[in-house]
């Protein structure tokens, strides 16, 4: 699962959330690139982050794009976070005998702007959270750092400072993640994305 490296954090705030990842693409300890997306937008209020083998990530992304497009055509509305979570769990569990080697984490706001955060293992087992979630090669150190810095009811500015600090501190302790980072801040008013600098050595 750590062969390509990478780490993702999600943090919740007051009717908003932020999702951040590094940008490194590697083959074990060999760095191939530093502009690799690991976070994908389903729509303006729903994001998914994936860590694992990049071939499997690409396959899951294409399958989810197809399924969400069909849902939107049939229902004439955007899929809600809980429904998307069930769709993803069904997809992962359906391939349980030859599973995708991918960890996933979801974050979204429902129609009432209530926060939804959830991580999943390779078989689609759900692990909901009300504050933050981490996945990837340095998820343990990121989780401990987030426990220290996270506080409830943060606004977007506080959320950006907190998640950026946690990402930089966590990546400094992991050699197969890093090489820059990106933060997406999501609220009912829209999405703001920012690139942050990390160690590149």
PDB file of C-alpha atoms in Angstrom, residues 40-148:
ATOM      1  CA  UNK A  40     -10.614  14.258  -6.596  1.00  0.00           C
ATOM      2  CA  UNK A  41     -13.740  16.414  -6.693  1.00  0.00           C
ATOM      3  CA  UNK A  42     -17.056  14.600  -7.111  1.00  0.00           C
ATOM      4  CA  UNK A  43     -18.924  17.892  -6.986  1.00  0.00           C
ATOM      5  CA  UNK A  44     -18.550  21.252  -5.208  1.00  0.00           C
ATOM      6  CA  UNK A  45     -19.387  19.826  -1.771  1.00  0.00           C
ATOM      7  CA  UNK A  46     -17.972  16.296  -1.999  1.00  0.00           C
ATOM      8  CA  UNK A  47     -14.339  15.178  -2.311  1.00  0.00           C
ATOM      9  CA  UNK A  48     -12.577  11.827  -2.230  1.00  0.00           C
ATOM     10  CA  UNK A  49      -8.931  11.149  -1.456  1.00  0.00           C
ATOM     11  CA  UNK A  50      -7.195   7.906  -2.452  1.00  0.00           C
ATOM     12  CA  UNK A  51      -3.836   6.402  -1.489  1.00  0.00           C
ATOM     13  CA  UNK A  52      -2.417   3.175  -2.931  1.00  0.00           C
ATOM     14  CA  UNK A  53      -1.438   1.806  -6.316  1.00  0.00           C
ATOM     15  CA  UNK A  54      -2.007   4.505  -8.919  1.00  0.00           C
ATOM     16  CA  UNK A  55      -3.395   2.086 -11.489  1.00  0.00           C
ATOM     17  CA  UNK A  56      -6.125   1.087  -9.052  1.00  0.00           C
ATOM     18  CA  UNK A  57      -6.738   4.724  -8.114  1.00  0.00           C
ATOM     19  CA  UNK A  58      -7.264   5.599 -11.780  1.00  0.00           C
ATOM     20  CA  UNK A  59      -9.648   2.657 -12.258  1.00  0.00           C
ATOM     21  CA  UNK A  60     -11.752   3.509  -9.192  1.00  0.00           C
ATOM     22  CA  UNK A  61     -11.912   7.150 -10.207  1.00  0.00           C
ATOM     23  CA  UNK A  62     -13.238   6.286 -13.682  1.00  0.00           C
ATOM     24  CA  UNK A  63     -15.805   3.848 -12.269  1.00  0.00           C
ATOM     25  CA  UNK A  64     -17.037   6.416  -9.725  1.00  0.00           C
ATOM     26  CA  UNK A  65     -17.300   9.127 -12.374  1.00  0.00           C
ATOM     27  CA  UNK A  66     -19.466   6.793 -14.462  1.00  0.00           C
ATOM     28  CA  UNK A  67     -21.683   5.773 -11.533  1.00  0.00           C
ATOM     29  CA  UNK A  68     -22.183   9.335 -10.251  1.00  0.00           C
ATOM     30  CA  UNK A  69     -23.004  10.547 -13.776  1.00  0.00           C
ATOM     31  CA  UNK A  70     -25.660   7.851 -14.139  1.00  0.00           C
ATOM     32  CA  UNK A  71     -27.051   8.767 -10.702  1.00  0.00           C
ATOM     33  CA  UNK A  72     -27.271  12.459 -11.654  1.00  0.00           C
ATOM     34  CA  UNK A  73     -29.040  11.635 -14.923  1.00  0.00           C
ATOM     35  CA  UNK A  74     -31.590   9.362 -13.223  1.00  0.00           C
ATOM     36  CA  UNK A  75     -32.258  11.500 -10.133  1.00  0.00           C
ATOM     37  CA  UNK A  76     -31.678  14.967 -11.632  1.00  0.00           C
ATOM     38  CA  UNK A  77     -29.665  15.911  -8.535  1.00  0.00           C
ATOM     39  CA  UNK A  78     -26.153  15.647  -7.179  1.00  0.00           C
ATOM     40  CA  UNK A  79     -25.330  12.627  -5.069  1.00  0.00           C
ATOM     41  CA  UNK A  80     -25.194  13.200  -1.320  1.00  0.00           C
ATOM     42  CA  UNK A  81     -22.191  12.118   0.803  1.00  0.00           C
ATOM     43  CA  UNK A  82     -23.967   9.210   2.516  1.00  0.00           C
ATOM     44  CA  UNK A  83     -25.196   7.809  -0.794  1.00  0.00           C
ATOM     45  CA  UNK A  84     -21.769   8.192  -2.373  1.00  0.00           C
ATOM     46  CA  UNK A  85     -20.196   6.404   0.605  1.00  0.00           C
ATOM     47  CA  UNK A  86     -22.523   3.431   0.102  1.00  0.00           C
ATOM     48  CA  UNK A  87     -21.773   3.419  -3.633  1.00  0.00           C
ATOM     49  CA  UNK A  88     -18.019   3.311  -2.937  1.00  0.00           C
ATOM     50  CA  UNK A  89     -18.348   0.588  -0.279  1.00  0.00           C
ATOM     51  CA  UNK A  90     -20.382  -1.566  -2.674  1.00  0.00           C
ATOM     52  CA  UNK A  91     -17.786  -1.074  -5.416  1.00  0.00           C
ATOM     53  CA  UNK A  92     -14.852  -2.035  -3.149  1.00  0.00           C
ATOM     54  CA  UNK A  93     -16.625  -5.019  -1.583  1.00  0.00           C
ATOM     55  CA  UNK A  94     -17.744  -6.301  -4.976  1.00  0.00           C
ATOM     56  CA  UNK A  95     -14.048  -6.787  -5.830  1.00  0.00           C
ATOM     57  CA  UNK A  96     -13.164  -8.363  -2.471  1.00  0.00           C
ATOM     58  CA  UNK A  97     -11.654 -11.516  -4.002  1.00  0.00           C
ATOM     59  CA  UNK A  98      -9.263  -9.404  -6.083  1.00  0.00           C
ATOM     60  CA  UNK A  99      -9.348  -6.139  -4.150  1.00  0.00           C
ATOM     61  CA  UNK A 100      -8.187  -2.730  -5.276  1.00  0.00           C
ATOM     62  CA  UNK A 101      -5.075  -1.843  -3.269  1.00  0.00           C
ATOM     63  CA  UNK A 102      -6.413   1.566  -2.308  1.00  0.00           C
ATOM     64  CA  UNK A 103      -7.323   3.341   0.940  1.00  0.00           C
ATOM     65  CA  UNK A 104     -10.013   5.995   0.601  1.00  0.00           C
ATOM     66  CA  UNK A 105     -11.282   8.920   2.618  1.00  0.00           C
ATOM     67  CA  UNK A 106     -14.391  11.006   1.940  1.00  0.00           C
ATOM     68  CA  UNK A 107     -15.456  14.469   3.019  1.00  0.00           C
ATOM     69  CA  UNK A 108     -18.596  16.332   2.117  1.00  0.00           C
ATOM     70  CA  UNK A 109     -21.432  18.619   3.109  1.00  0.00           C
ATOM     71  CA  UNK A 110     -25.018  17.388   2.767  1.00  0.00           C
ATOM     72  CA  UNK A 111     -28.029  19.437   1.651  1.00  0.00           C
ATOM     73  CA  UNK A 112     -28.196  21.053   5.117  1.00  0.00           C
ATOM     74  CA  UNK A 113     -24.432  21.729   5.130  1.00  0.00           C
ATOM     75  CA  UNK A 114     -23.800  19.121   7.822  1.00  0.00           C
ATOM     76  CA  UNK A 115     -20.284  17.700   7.808  1.00  0.00           C
ATOM     77  CA  UNK A 116     -19.576  14.149   6.623  1.00  0.00           C
ATOM     78  CA  UNK A 117     -16.125  12.536   7.098  1.00  0.00           C
ATOM     79  CA  UNK A 118     -15.405   8.852   6.549  1.00  0.00           C
ATOM     80  CA  UNK A 119     -12.444   6.623   5.746  1.00  0.00           C
ATOM     81  CA  UNK A 120     -12.528   3.110   4.262  1.00  0.00           C
ATOM     82  CA  UNK A 121     -10.217   0.128   3.990  1.00  0.00           C
ATOM     83  CA  UNK A 122      -9.647  -1.861   0.787  1.00  0.00           C
ATOM     84  CA  UNK A 123     -12.863  -3.871   1.304  1.00  0.00           C
ATOM     85  CA  UNK A 124     -15.068  -0.806   1.848  1.00  0.00           C
ATOM     86  CA  UNK A 125     -15.506  -1.063   5.632  1.00  0.00           C
ATOM     87  CA  UNK A 126     -16.621   2.345   6.914  1.00  0.00           C
ATOM     88  CA  UNK A 127     -14.894   4.311   9.673  1.00  0.00           C
ATOM     89  CA  UNK A 128     -16.852   7.551  10.255  1.00  0.00           C
ATOM     90  CA  UNK A 129     -15.388  10.531  12.069  1.00  0.00           C
ATOM     91  CA  UNK A 130     -16.683  13.845  13.346  1.00  0.00           C
ATOM     92  CA  UNK A 131     -13.381  15.743  13.488  1.00  0.00           C
ATOM     93  CA  UNK A 132     -10.540  14.523  11.251  1.00  0.00           C
ATOM     94  CA  UNK A 133      -9.216  11.508   9.356  1.00  0.00           C
ATOM     95  CA  UNK A 134      -5.815  10.503   7.971  1.00  0.00           C
ATOM     96  CA  UNK A 135      -4.632   7.857   5.515  1.00  0.00           C
ATOM     97  CA  UNK A 136      -1.344   7.075   3.821  1.00  0.00           C
ATOM     98  CA  UNK A 137       2.240   6.216   4.568  1.00  0.00           C
ATOM     99  CA  UNK A 138       2.534   8.548   7.563  1.00  0.00           C
ATOM    100  CA  UNK A 139      -1.051   8.335   8.821  1.00  0.00           C
ATOM    101  CA  UNK A 140       0.026   7.402  12.367  1.00  0.00           C
ATOM    102  CA  UNK A 141       2.199  10.483  12.873  1.00  0.00           C
ATOM    103  CA  UNK A 142      -0.386  12.697  11.142  1.00  0.00           C
ATOM    104  CA  UNK A 143      -3.121  11.365  13.424  1.00  0.00           C
ATOM    105  CA  UNK A 144      -1.142  12.238  16.539  1.00  0.00           C
ATOM    106  CA  UNK A 145      -0.349  15.732  15.244  1.00  0.00           C
ATOM    107  CA  UNK A 146      -4.005  16.322  14.328  1.00  0.00           C
ATOM    108  CA  UNK A 147      -5.081  15.291  17.834  1.00  0.00           C
ATOM    109  CA  UNK A 148      -2.869  18.055  19.216  1.00  0.00           C
TER     110      UNK A 148
END
